[in-house]
Amino acid sequence: MTTSTTSDVITVLTAEQLFCVIKRFPRVWFSLISTNPYVCYEVPVPSEAVSFDHDNGWPTICARTDIEQFVAVSCDRYQCKVDFYDNDIVNLEATPLTNGDNEYPNISISVTQYF
């Protein structure tokens, strides 16, 4: 009898570690949430369009979208909520951290096994 397990983990990844994880998924979502008024902008891009660079000394995860827009998040570390099923990542949501402070609470990068 095979037993499957699910688990949720909160961890901190460097920008380069996060980039390596999200490149394994077919699609990456960049999200920006405005609280006044409440609006959520989501920009899904194919993982092939996502790149890693250094912008003014900051590690940057960026992508060019289908409609010729450019999205980028510059940060050295990300707080990540990772959902596992057995040993596979099912969902990951990453929020930028800077020097341990969450200076960008309205920005996130996410990937999922499900569409």
Short mmCIF file of N, CA and C in Angstrom, two decimals:
data_model
loop_
_atom_site.label_atom_id
_atom_site.label_comp_id
_atom_site.label_asym_id
_atom_site.label_seq_id
_atom_site.Cartn_x
_atom_site.Cartn_y
_atom_site.Cartn_z
N MET A 1 0.84 -1.18 0.00
CA MET A 1 0.00 0.00 0.00
C MET A 1 0.89 1.24 0.00
N THR A 2 0.61 2.14 -0.91
CA THR A 2 1.38 3.38 -1.02
C THR A 2 0.65 4.50 -0.30
N THR A 3 1.40 5.25 0.50
CA THR A 3 0.81 6.36 1.22
C THR A 3 1.35 7.66 0.66
N SER A 4 0.46 8.58 0.34
CA SER A 4 0.86 9.90 -0.14
C SER A 4 0.74 10.89 1.00
N THR A 5 1.65 11.86 0.99
CA THR A 5 1.60 12.88 2.03
C THR A 5 1.58 14.26 1.40
N THR A 6 0.91 15.16 2.09
CA THR A 6 0.92 16.56 1.68
C THR A 6 1.49 17.37 2.83
N SER A 7 2.17 18.45 2.49
CA SER A 7 2.71 19.32 3.53
C SER A 7 2.87 20.73 2.99
N ASP A 8 2.85 21.68 3.90
CA ASP A 8 3.06 23.09 3.58
C ASP A 8 4.31 23.53 4.33
N VAL A 9 5.16 24.27 3.67
CA VAL A 9 6.41 24.74 4.27
C VAL A 9 6.56 26.22 3.98
N ILE A 10 7.01 26.97 4.99
CA ILE A 10 7.39 28.37 4.79
C ILE A 10 8.91 28.41 4.89
N THR A 11 9.56 28.96 3.87
CA THR A 11 11.02 29.02 3.85
C THR A 11 11.47 30.30 3.17
N VAL A 12 12.74 30.60 3.27
CA VAL A 12 13.32 31.76 2.59
C VAL A 12 14.30 31.24 1.55
N LEU A 13 14.13 31.72 0.31
CA LEU A 13 15.02 31.35 -0.79
C LEU A 13 15.70 32.60 -1.32
N THR A 14 16.92 32.44 -1.80
CA THR A 14 17.56 33.55 -2.50
C THR A 14 16.89 33.71 -3.85
N ALA A 15 17.12 34.83 -4.50
CA ALA A 15 16.53 35.07 -5.83
C ALA A 15 16.99 34.00 -6.82
N GLU A 16 18.24 33.62 -6.75
CA GLU A 16 18.76 32.61 -7.67
C GLU A 16 18.13 31.24 -7.41
N GLN A 17 17.95 30.87 -6.15
CA GLN A 17 17.28 29.60 -5.82
C GLN A 17 15.84 29.60 -6.30
N LEU A 18 15.13 30.72 -6.06
CA LEU A 18 13.74 30.83 -6.52
C LEU A 18 13.67 30.72 -8.04
N PHE A 19 14.56 31.38 -8.74
CA PHE A 19 14.59 31.33 -10.20
C PHE A 19 14.75 29.88 -10.67
N CYS A 20 15.65 29.13 -10.05
CA CYS A 20 15.85 27.72 -10.43
C CYS A 20 14.58 26.89 -10.24
N VAL A 21 13.82 27.17 -9.19
CA VAL A 21 12.58 26.44 -8.94
C VAL A 21 11.51 26.81 -9.96
N ILE A 22 11.29 28.11 -10.17
CA ILE A 22 10.17 28.52 -11.04
C ILE A 22 10.42 28.17 -12.51
N LYS A 23 11.68 28.04 -12.91
CA LYS A 23 11.97 27.66 -14.30
C LYS A 23 11.54 26.23 -14.60
N ARG A 24 11.27 25.43 -13.58
CA ARG A 24 10.84 24.03 -13.78
C ARG A 24 9.35 23.93 -14.09
N PHE A 25 8.62 25.02 -13.93
CA PHE A 25 7.18 25.03 -14.16
C PHE A 25 6.89 25.61 -15.53
N PRO A 26 5.78 25.23 -16.15
CA PRO A 26 5.47 25.74 -17.49
C PRO A 26 5.07 27.21 -17.52
N ARG A 27 4.51 27.73 -16.42
CA ARG A 27 4.01 29.10 -16.40
C ARG A 27 4.31 29.72 -15.05
N VAL A 28 4.64 31.02 -15.07
CA VAL A 28 4.95 31.77 -13.86
C VAL A 28 4.01 32.96 -13.80
N TRP A 29 3.44 33.24 -12.62
CA TRP A 29 2.55 34.39 -12.43
C TRP A 29 3.27 35.46 -11.62
N PHE A 30 3.27 36.67 -12.14
CA PHE A 30 3.70 37.85 -11.40
C PHE A 30 2.42 38.56 -10.98
N SER A 31 2.26 38.86 -9.70
CA SER A 31 1.03 39.49 -9.20
C SER A 31 1.34 40.76 -8.44
N LEU A 32 0.49 41.75 -8.63
CA LEU A 32 0.57 43.01 -7.89
C LEU A 32 -0.82 43.30 -7.36
N ILE A 33 -0.92 43.51 -6.05
CA ILE A 33 -2.21 43.78 -5.43
C ILE A 33 -2.20 45.20 -4.88
N SER A 34 -3.16 45.98 -5.31
CA SER A 34 -3.35 47.33 -4.79
C SER A 34 -4.50 47.29 -3.79
N THR A 35 -4.30 47.89 -2.62
CA THR A 35 -5.34 47.83 -1.60
C THR A 35 -6.29 49.02 -1.65
N ASN A 36 -5.94 50.08 -2.32
CA ASN A 36 -6.83 51.25 -2.37
C ASN A 36 -6.86 51.82 -3.77
N PRO A 37 -7.81 51.53 -4.60
CA PRO A 37 -8.87 50.54 -4.42
C PRO A 37 -8.30 49.14 -4.61
N TYR A 38 -9.02 48.14 -4.12
CA TYR A 38 -8.54 46.77 -4.22
C TYR A 38 -8.57 46.30 -5.67
N VAL A 39 -7.40 46.05 -6.21
CA VAL A 39 -7.26 45.55 -7.58
C VAL A 39 -6.10 44.56 -7.57
N CYS A 40 -6.26 43.46 -8.26
CA CYS A 40 -5.19 42.49 -8.38
C CYS A 40 -4.83 42.34 -9.86
N TYR A 41 -3.58 42.64 -10.18
CA TYR A 41 -3.08 42.47 -11.54
C TYR A 41 -2.25 41.20 -11.55
N GLU A 42 -2.58 40.29 -12.45
CA GLU A 42 -1.81 39.07 -12.60
C GLU A 42 -1.29 38.98 -14.02
N VAL A 43 -0.01 38.73 -14.15
CA VAL A 43 0.62 38.62 -15.45
C VAL A 43 1.22 37.23 -15.56
N PRO A 44 0.54 36.31 -16.27
CA PRO A 44 1.12 34.98 -16.46
C PRO A 44 2.06 34.99 -17.66
N VAL A 45 3.21 34.36 -17.52
CA VAL A 45 4.17 34.27 -18.62
C VAL A 45 4.71 32.84 -18.69
N PRO A 46 5.06 32.38 -19.89
CA PRO A 46 5.70 31.07 -19.99
C PRO A 46 7.06 31.12 -19.28
N SER A 47 7.46 30.04 -18.66
CA SER A 47 8.72 30.04 -17.92
C SER A 47 9.92 30.31 -18.82
N GLU A 48 9.79 30.02 -20.12
CA GLU A 48 10.89 30.30 -21.05
C GLU A 48 11.15 31.81 -21.17
N ALA A 49 10.13 32.63 -20.86
CA ALA A 49 10.26 34.08 -20.96
C ALA A 49 10.86 34.70 -19.69
N VAL A 50 11.06 33.90 -18.65
CA VAL A 50 11.57 34.41 -17.38
C VAL A 50 13.10 34.31 -17.38
N SER A 51 13.74 35.39 -16.92
CA SER A 51 15.20 35.40 -16.86
C SER A 51 15.67 35.94 -15.52
N PHE A 52 16.96 35.75 -15.27
CA PHE A 52 17.57 36.20 -14.02
C PHE A 52 18.73 37.12 -14.38
N ASP A 53 18.78 38.27 -13.73
CA ASP A 53 19.80 39.26 -14.03
C ASP A 53 20.11 40.03 -12.76
N HIS A 54 21.03 40.96 -12.83
CA HIS A 54 21.32 41.88 -11.72
C HIS A 54 21.03 43.29 -12.21
N ASP A 55 20.07 43.96 -11.56
CA ASP A 55 19.69 45.31 -11.92
C ASP A 55 20.16 46.25 -10.81
N ASN A 56 21.12 47.11 -11.12
CA ASN A 56 21.70 48.03 -10.13
C ASN A 56 22.19 47.28 -8.90
N GLY A 57 22.78 46.11 -9.10
CA GLY A 57 23.33 45.34 -8.00
C GLY A 57 22.35 44.41 -7.32
N TRP A 58 21.06 44.50 -7.63
CA TRP A 58 20.03 43.64 -7.03
C TRP A 58 19.74 42.46 -7.95
N PRO A 59 19.66 41.26 -7.39
CA PRO A 59 19.21 40.12 -8.20
C PRO A 59 17.78 40.38 -8.67
N THR A 60 17.53 40.16 -9.95
CA THR A 60 16.22 40.49 -10.53
C THR A 60 15.67 39.31 -11.32
N ILE A 61 14.43 38.96 -11.01
CA ILE A 61 13.69 37.96 -11.77
C ILE A 61 12.75 38.75 -12.67
N CYS A 62 12.86 38.55 -13.98
CA CYS A 62 12.08 39.38 -14.90
C CYS A 62 11.59 38.56 -16.09
N ALA A 63 10.65 39.16 -16.84
CA ALA A 63 10.09 38.49 -18.02
C ALA A 63 9.50 39.52 -18.96
N ARG A 64 9.53 39.19 -20.22
CA ARG A 64 8.83 39.97 -21.24
C ARG A 64 7.55 39.23 -21.54
N THR A 65 6.41 39.93 -21.47
CA THR A 65 5.11 39.27 -21.63
C THR A 65 4.71 39.18 -23.10
N ASP A 66 3.61 38.47 -23.34
CA ASP A 66 3.10 38.30 -24.70
C ASP A 66 2.69 39.62 -25.34
N ILE A 67 2.32 40.59 -24.52
CA ILE A 67 1.86 41.88 -25.07
C ILE A 67 2.95 42.94 -24.97
N GLU A 68 4.21 42.46 -25.02
CA GLU A 68 5.39 43.33 -25.04
C GLU A 68 5.50 44.23 -23.82
N GLN A 69 5.04 43.74 -22.67
CA GLN A 69 5.28 44.43 -21.41
C GLN A 69 6.45 43.76 -20.73
N PHE A 70 7.08 44.47 -19.82
CA PHE A 70 8.21 43.93 -19.08
C PHE A 70 7.83 43.93 -17.61
N VAL A 71 7.96 42.78 -16.94
CA VAL A 71 7.71 42.69 -15.50
C VAL A 71 9.00 42.26 -14.83
N ALA A 72 9.26 42.81 -13.64
CA ALA A 72 10.49 42.47 -12.94
C ALA A 72 10.31 42.67 -11.44
N VAL A 73 10.99 41.82 -10.68
CA VAL A 73 11.03 41.95 -9.23
C VAL A 73 12.50 41.89 -8.84
N SER A 74 13.00 42.95 -8.20
CA SER A 74 14.39 43.01 -7.75
C SER A 74 14.44 42.84 -6.24
N CYS A 75 15.07 41.78 -5.81
CA CYS A 75 15.16 41.50 -4.38
C CYS A 75 16.17 40.37 -4.19
N ASP A 76 16.84 40.35 -3.04
CA ASP A 76 17.83 39.31 -2.80
C ASP A 76 17.25 38.04 -2.19
N ARG A 77 16.18 38.16 -1.39
CA ARG A 77 15.59 36.99 -0.73
C ARG A 77 14.07 37.05 -0.80
N TYR A 78 13.44 35.87 -0.80
CA TYR A 78 11.99 35.76 -0.90
C TYR A 78 11.47 34.82 0.17
N GLN A 79 10.38 35.23 0.82
CA GLN A 79 9.68 34.31 1.72
C GLN A 79 8.75 33.49 0.85
N CYS A 80 8.86 32.17 0.95
CA CYS A 80 8.11 31.28 0.06
C CYS A 80 7.21 30.35 0.85
N LYS A 81 5.97 30.26 0.41
CA LYS A 81 5.04 29.26 0.94
C LYS A 81 4.99 28.16 -0.12
N VAL A 82 5.40 26.98 0.27
CA VAL A 82 5.51 25.87 -0.68
C VAL A 82 4.58 24.75 -0.24
N ASP A 83 3.74 24.29 -1.14
CA ASP A 83 2.85 23.16 -0.90
C ASP A 83 3.41 21.94 -1.64
N PHE A 84 3.63 20.87 -0.91
CA PHE A 84 4.17 19.63 -1.47
C PHE A 84 3.10 18.55 -1.48
N TYR A 85 3.17 17.71 -2.47
CA TYR A 85 2.42 16.45 -2.51
C TYR A 85 3.49 15.38 -2.73
N ASP A 86 3.67 14.52 -1.75
CA ASP A 86 4.83 13.64 -1.70
C ASP A 86 6.08 14.52 -1.78
N ASN A 87 6.95 14.33 -2.74
CA ASN A 87 8.16 15.15 -2.84
C ASN A 87 8.07 16.19 -3.95
N ASP A 88 6.90 16.35 -4.54
CA ASP A 88 6.73 17.29 -5.64
C ASP A 88 6.13 18.60 -5.16
N ILE A 89 6.64 19.70 -5.69
CA ILE A 89 6.05 21.01 -5.40
C ILE A 89 4.76 21.13 -6.20
N VAL A 90 3.67 21.41 -5.52
CA VAL A 90 2.38 21.58 -6.17
C VAL A 90 2.11 23.07 -6.38
N ASN A 91 2.37 23.88 -5.37
CA ASN A 91 2.20 25.34 -5.45
C ASN A 91 3.36 26.01 -4.73
N LEU A 92 3.73 27.18 -5.23
CA LEU A 92 4.73 27.99 -4.55
C LEU A 92 4.34 29.44 -4.73
N GLU A 93 4.31 30.20 -3.64
CA GLU A 93 4.08 31.63 -3.71
C GLU A 93 5.23 32.32 -3.00
N ALA A 94 5.90 33.23 -3.70
CA ALA A 94 7.07 33.91 -3.18
C ALA A 94 6.82 35.40 -3.05
N THR A 95 7.12 35.95 -1.87
CA THR A 95 6.98 37.38 -1.60
C THR A 95 8.36 37.94 -1.30
N PRO A 96 8.76 39.03 -1.96
CA PRO A 96 10.10 39.58 -1.75
C PRO A 96 10.33 40.04 -0.31
N LEU A 97 11.55 39.80 0.16
CA LEU A 97 12.03 40.28 1.45
C LEU A 97 13.29 41.10 1.19
N THR A 98 13.52 42.12 1.99
CA THR A 98 14.76 42.86 1.90
C THR A 98 15.26 43.10 3.32
N ASN A 99 16.46 42.61 3.61
CA ASN A 99 17.04 42.74 4.93
C ASN A 99 16.10 42.27 6.03
N GLY A 100 15.33 41.20 5.76
CA GLY A 100 14.42 40.66 6.75
C GLY A 100 13.11 41.41 6.87
N ASP A 101 12.97 42.54 6.19
CA ASP A 101 11.73 43.31 6.24
C ASP A 101 10.96 43.08 4.95
N ASN A 102 9.65 42.98 5.06
CA ASN A 102 8.83 42.80 3.88
C ASN A 102 8.46 44.18 3.34
N GLU A 103 9.32 44.72 2.46
CA GLU A 103 9.10 46.05 1.91
C GLU A 103 8.15 46.04 0.72
N TYR A 104 7.89 44.87 0.17
CA TYR A 104 7.05 44.77 -1.02
C TYR A 104 5.89 43.82 -0.76
N PRO A 105 5.00 44.13 0.16
CA PRO A 105 3.96 43.17 0.54
C PRO A 105 2.91 42.95 -0.54
N ASN A 106 2.88 43.79 -1.56
CA ASN A 106 1.84 43.68 -2.58
C ASN A 106 2.32 42.98 -3.84
N ILE A 107 3.53 42.46 -3.84
CA ILE A 107 4.09 41.81 -5.02
C ILE A 107 4.32 40.34 -4.69
N SER A 108 4.03 39.47 -5.65
CA SER A 108 4.36 38.06 -5.45
C SER A 108 4.66 37.40 -6.79
N ILE A 109 5.38 36.30 -6.71
CA ILE A 109 5.67 35.45 -7.86
C ILE A 109 5.14 34.07 -7.47
N SER A 110 4.41 33.43 -8.36
CA SER A 110 3.86 32.12 -7.99
C SER A 110 3.90 31.16 -9.17
N VAL A 111 3.91 29.87 -8.82
CA VAL A 111 3.83 28.79 -9.79
C VAL A 111 2.92 27.72 -9.22
N THR A 112 2.34 26.91 -10.09
CA THR A 112 1.47 25.83 -9.65
C THR A 112 1.50 24.70 -10.66
N GLN A 113 1.22 23.50 -10.20
CA GLN A 113 1.12 22.34 -11.09
C GLN A 113 -0.22 22.36 -11.85
N TYR A 114 -1.17 23.14 -11.32
CA TYR A 114 -2.52 23.15 -11.88
C TYR A 114 -2.79 24.47 -12.59
N PHE A 115 -3.59 24.42 -13.65
CA PHE A 115 -3.89 25.65 -14.38
C PHE A 115 -5.28 26.11 -14.08
#
